[in-house]
Tab-separated table of C-alpha atoms in Angstrom:
chain	number	residue	atom	x	y	z
J	20	MET	CA	77.705	76.267	75.599
J	21	VAL	CA	80.360	77.089	78.196
J	22	THR	CA	78.961	77.229	81.702
J	23	ILE	CA	80.741	78.760	84.645
J	24	TYR	CA	79.449	77.698	88.021
J	25	ASP	CA	79.281	80.467	90.581
J	26	GLY	CA	75.975	79.656	92.188
J	27	LYS	CA	74.192	81.774	89.560
J	28	PRO	CA	72.978	80.851	86.097
J	29	GLY	CA	75.908	80.019	83.803
J	30	LEU	CA	77.349	82.319	81.199
J	31	SER	CA	77.061	81.237	77.623
J	32	ARG	CA	80.039	81.642	75.319
J	33	ARG	CA	78.155	84.488	73.623
J	34	GLU	CA	77.620	86.312	76.945
J	35	LEU	CA	81.271	85.844	77.919
J	36	LEU	CA	82.413	87.283	74.586
J	37	LYS	CA	79.876	90.106	74.846
J	38	ARG	CA	81.371	91.080	78.204
J	39	GLY	CA	84.756	91.152	76.558
J	40	GLY	CA	86.134	88.059	78.264
J	41	ILE	CA	88.132	90.450	80.390
J	42	GLY	CA	88.401	90.109	84.130
J	43	MET	CA	88.812	87.206	86.389
J	44	LEU	CA	87.179	83.897	85.772
J	45	LEU	CA	86.718	82.227	89.136
J	46	VAL	CA	84.974	78.948	89.770
J	47	ILE	CA	83.224	78.438	93.087
J	48	SER	CA	83.119	74.866	94.247
J	49	GLY	CA	82.163	73.706	97.715
J	50	SER	CA	84.101	75.914	100.116
J	51	ALA	CA	86.724	77.066	97.616
J	52	VAL	CA	87.327	79.772	95.058
J	53	ILE	CA	89.413	78.406	92.178
J	54	SER	CA	91.142	80.043	89.224
J	55	PRO	CA	91.533	77.244	86.668
J	56	GLU	CA	93.292	79.537	84.212
J	57	HIS	CA	96.071	80.458	86.636
J	58	ALA	CA	96.131	77.270	88.746
J	59	TRP	CA	95.439	78.568	92.220
J	60	GLY	CA	92.697	78.076	94.736
J	61	LEU	CA	91.571	79.557	98.032
J	62	GLU	CA	89.657	77.558	100.584
J	63	THR	CA	87.306	79.485	102.821
J	64	SER	CA	86.519	78.598	106.408
J	65	ALA	CA	84.077	81.236	107.695
J	66	LEU	CA	82.850	83.291	104.751
J	67	LYS	CA	80.930	81.884	101.817
J	68	PRO	CA	83.079	81.238	98.728
J	69	GLU	CA	80.817	83.593	96.763
J	70	THR	CA	81.616	86.298	99.304
J	71	MET	CA	85.349	85.660	98.934
J	72	ALA	CA	85.105	85.830	95.138
J	73	THR	CA	83.340	89.188	95.462
J	74	LEU	CA	86.003	90.424	97.904
J	75	ILE	CA	88.731	89.413	95.440
J	76	GLN	CA	87.027	91.393	92.669
J	77	MET	CA	86.438	94.294	95.048
J	78	ALA	CA	90.127	94.256	96.023
J	79	ARG	CA	91.198	94.375	92.381
J	80	ASP	CA	88.810	97.269	91.715
J	81	THR	CA	89.920	99.175	94.831
J	82	TYR	CA	93.667	98.785	94.194
J	83	PRO	CA	93.921	97.997	90.472
J	84	HIS	CA	97.263	96.701	89.252
J	85	ASP	CA	96.978	94.942	85.898
J	86	GLN	CA	100.414	93.407	86.351
J	87	LEU	CA	99.341	91.538	89.523
J	88	ALA	CA	97.714	88.129	89.314
J	89	ASP	CA	94.402	87.564	91.100
J	90	LYS	CA	96.081	85.170	93.537
J	91	TYR	CA	97.761	88.106	95.302
J	92	TYR	CA	94.384	89.744	95.818
J	93	ALA	CA	93.033	86.408	97.085
J	94	ILE	CA	95.877	86.166	99.598
J	95	ALA	CA	95.141	89.726	100.718
J	96	VAL	CA	91.425	89.125	101.384
J	97	LYS	CA	91.990	85.756	103.091
J	98	THR	CA	92.623	87.651	106.345
J	99	HIS	CA	88.964	88.747	106.329
J	100	ASP	CA	87.910	85.078	106.238
J	101	GLU	CA	90.227	84.342	109.161
J	102	LYS	CA	88.917	87.289	111.189
J	103	ALA	CA	85.313	86.341	110.369
J	104	GLY	CA	86.004	82.892	111.825
J	105	LYS	CA	86.997	84.462	115.151
J	106	GLU	CA	84.465	87.295	115.347
J	107	PRO	CA	80.818	86.552	114.462
J	108	SER	CA	79.981	90.278	114.281
J	109	TYR	CA	82.761	90.805	111.729
J	110	LYS	CA	81.490	87.881	109.668
J	111	GLN	CA	77.989	89.346	109.713
J	112	MET	CA	79.306	92.768	108.634
J	113	ILE	CA	81.256	91.278	105.690
J	114	GLU	CA	78.405	89.032	104.502
J	115	ALA	CA	75.888	91.899	104.827
J	116	GLY	CA	78.281	94.283	103.064
J	117	VAL	CA	78.697	91.944	100.105
J	118	ALA	CA	74.920	91.367	99.957
J	119	ASP	CA	74.400	95.151	99.894
J	120	LEU	CA	77.041	95.508	97.175
J	121	ASP	CA	75.321	92.831	95.074
J	122	GLN	CA	71.916	94.455	95.579
J	123	ARG	CA	73.231	97.877	94.509
J	124	ALA	CA	74.804	96.310	91.413
J	125	GLY	CA	71.480	94.830	90.305
J	126	VAL	CA	70.834	91.611	88.393
J	127	GLY	CA	73.957	89.433	88.381
J	128	GLY	CA	75.426	91.183	91.421
J	129	TYR	CA	78.715	93.019	91.727
J	130	ARG	CA	80.793	90.345	89.989
J	131	GLY	CA	78.248	90.262	87.192
J	132	LEU	CA	78.983	93.838	86.180
J	133	GLY	CA	81.022	93.578	83.011
J	134	TRP	CA	83.136	96.698	83.256
J	135	GLU	CA	85.474	98.053	85.893
J	136	ASP	CA	83.979	101.561	85.748
J	137	GLN	CA	80.538	100.093	86.549
J	138	ARG	CA	81.944	98.272	89.593
J	139	VAL	CA	83.854	101.354	90.748
J	140	ALA	CA	80.648	103.420	90.542
J	141	VAL	CA	78.975	100.932	92.897
J	142	LEU	CA	81.983	101.019	95.238
J	143	LYS	CA	81.769	104.814	95.399
J	144	GLN	CA	78.216	104.436	96.719
J	145	ILE	CA	79.482	102.489	99.747
J	146	GLU	CA	82.893	104.075	100.344
J	147	ALA	CA	81.828	105.637	103.670
J	148	THR	CA	80.494	102.354	105.114
J	149	PRO	CA	82.381	100.391	107.796
J	150	PHE	CA	82.361	97.399	105.413
J	151	PHE	CA	84.197	99.229	102.633
J	152	GLN	CA	86.617	100.863	105.052
J	153	ALA	CA	87.456	97.490	106.635
J	154	ILE	CA	88.236	95.957	103.245
J	155	ARG	CA	90.141	99.006	101.958
J	156	SER	CA	92.272	99.452	105.070
J	157	GLY	CA	93.022	95.744	105.283
J	158	LEU	CA	94.179	95.703	101.680
J	159	VAL	CA	96.753	98.429	102.254
J	160	VAL	CA	98.622	96.064	104.552
J	161	ASP	CA	97.641	92.634	103.262
J	162	LEU	CA	98.251	93.365	99.580
J	163	TYR	CA	101.363	95.497	99.686
J	164	ASN	CA	103.139	93.495	102.417
J	165	GLN	CA	103.473	90.483	100.114
J	166	LYS	CA	107.174	90.220	99.341
J	167	GLU	CA	106.449	88.364	96.091
J	168	ILE	CA	104.960	91.494	94.521
J	169	TRP	CA	107.576	93.994	95.686
J	170	PRO	CA	109.714	93.583	92.542
J	171	VAL	CA	106.700	94.473	90.397
J	172	PHE	CA	106.713	97.917	92.010
J	173	GLY	CA	110.492	98.277	92.105
J	174	TYR	CA	110.609	98.018	95.891
J	175	GLU	CA	113.670	96.184	97.194
J	176	GLY	CA	112.438	95.810	100.746
J	177	GLU	CA	113.676	97.282	103.965
J	178	SER	CA	117.025	98.987	103.837
J	179	TYR	CA	118.210	99.142	107.438
J	180	SER	CA	119.966	95.773	107.392
J	181	LYS	CA	121.789	96.805	104.220
J	182	GLY	CA	123.061	100.149	105.499
J	183	GLY	CA	120.086	102.350	104.684
J	184	TYR	CA	119.046	104.145	101.525
J	185	ILE	CA	121.511	107.040	101.650
J	186	HIS	CA	124.264	104.988	100.021
J	187	ARG	CA	122.001	102.577	98.144
J	188	GLY	CA	120.352	104.840	95.585
J	189	PHE	CA	117.466	106.437	97.458
J	190	ASP	CA	116.776	108.560	94.410
J	191	ASP	CA	116.874	105.897	91.661
J	192	ILE	CA	113.209	104.948	91.768
J	193	GLU	CA	112.084	104.846	88.140
J	194	TRP	CA	108.378	104.243	88.589
J	195	LEU	CA	107.543	107.518	90.405
């Protein structure tokens, strides 16, 4: 039996296969969220690692890009951990928001939902809350400002230092 430790009862191989084996497989250990499959880890300082793992999944469900690795979503939500370390009220809002999300999702919590459409349905229930809006608005900046992912979207970066877009193919974007 394969057991994945996330503070909840482990998943058997049968359960993992039943869920499709699709999605991120994160291990929570101490104060870190680790992706053994893709060799990255994220240490938390203010928020619980379980909370960070939920925020990573929430980020992927809010701005889904199959071609992006989970580590870019982890980098994007790390700013919430940093802000929670400076502002106790922000930490309380994030922890309470994740607890609410898990409660709405039912047994197994938000990360335990096996399908993206199930998780998105739960997110739609909370989209007007300050918690969801804080995560969503933070992701716009923290996800898309990562220079490492710009090539995935065909973005070459700022143009001013290179003479602008007028003479550099402003109309050659293929992904629109």
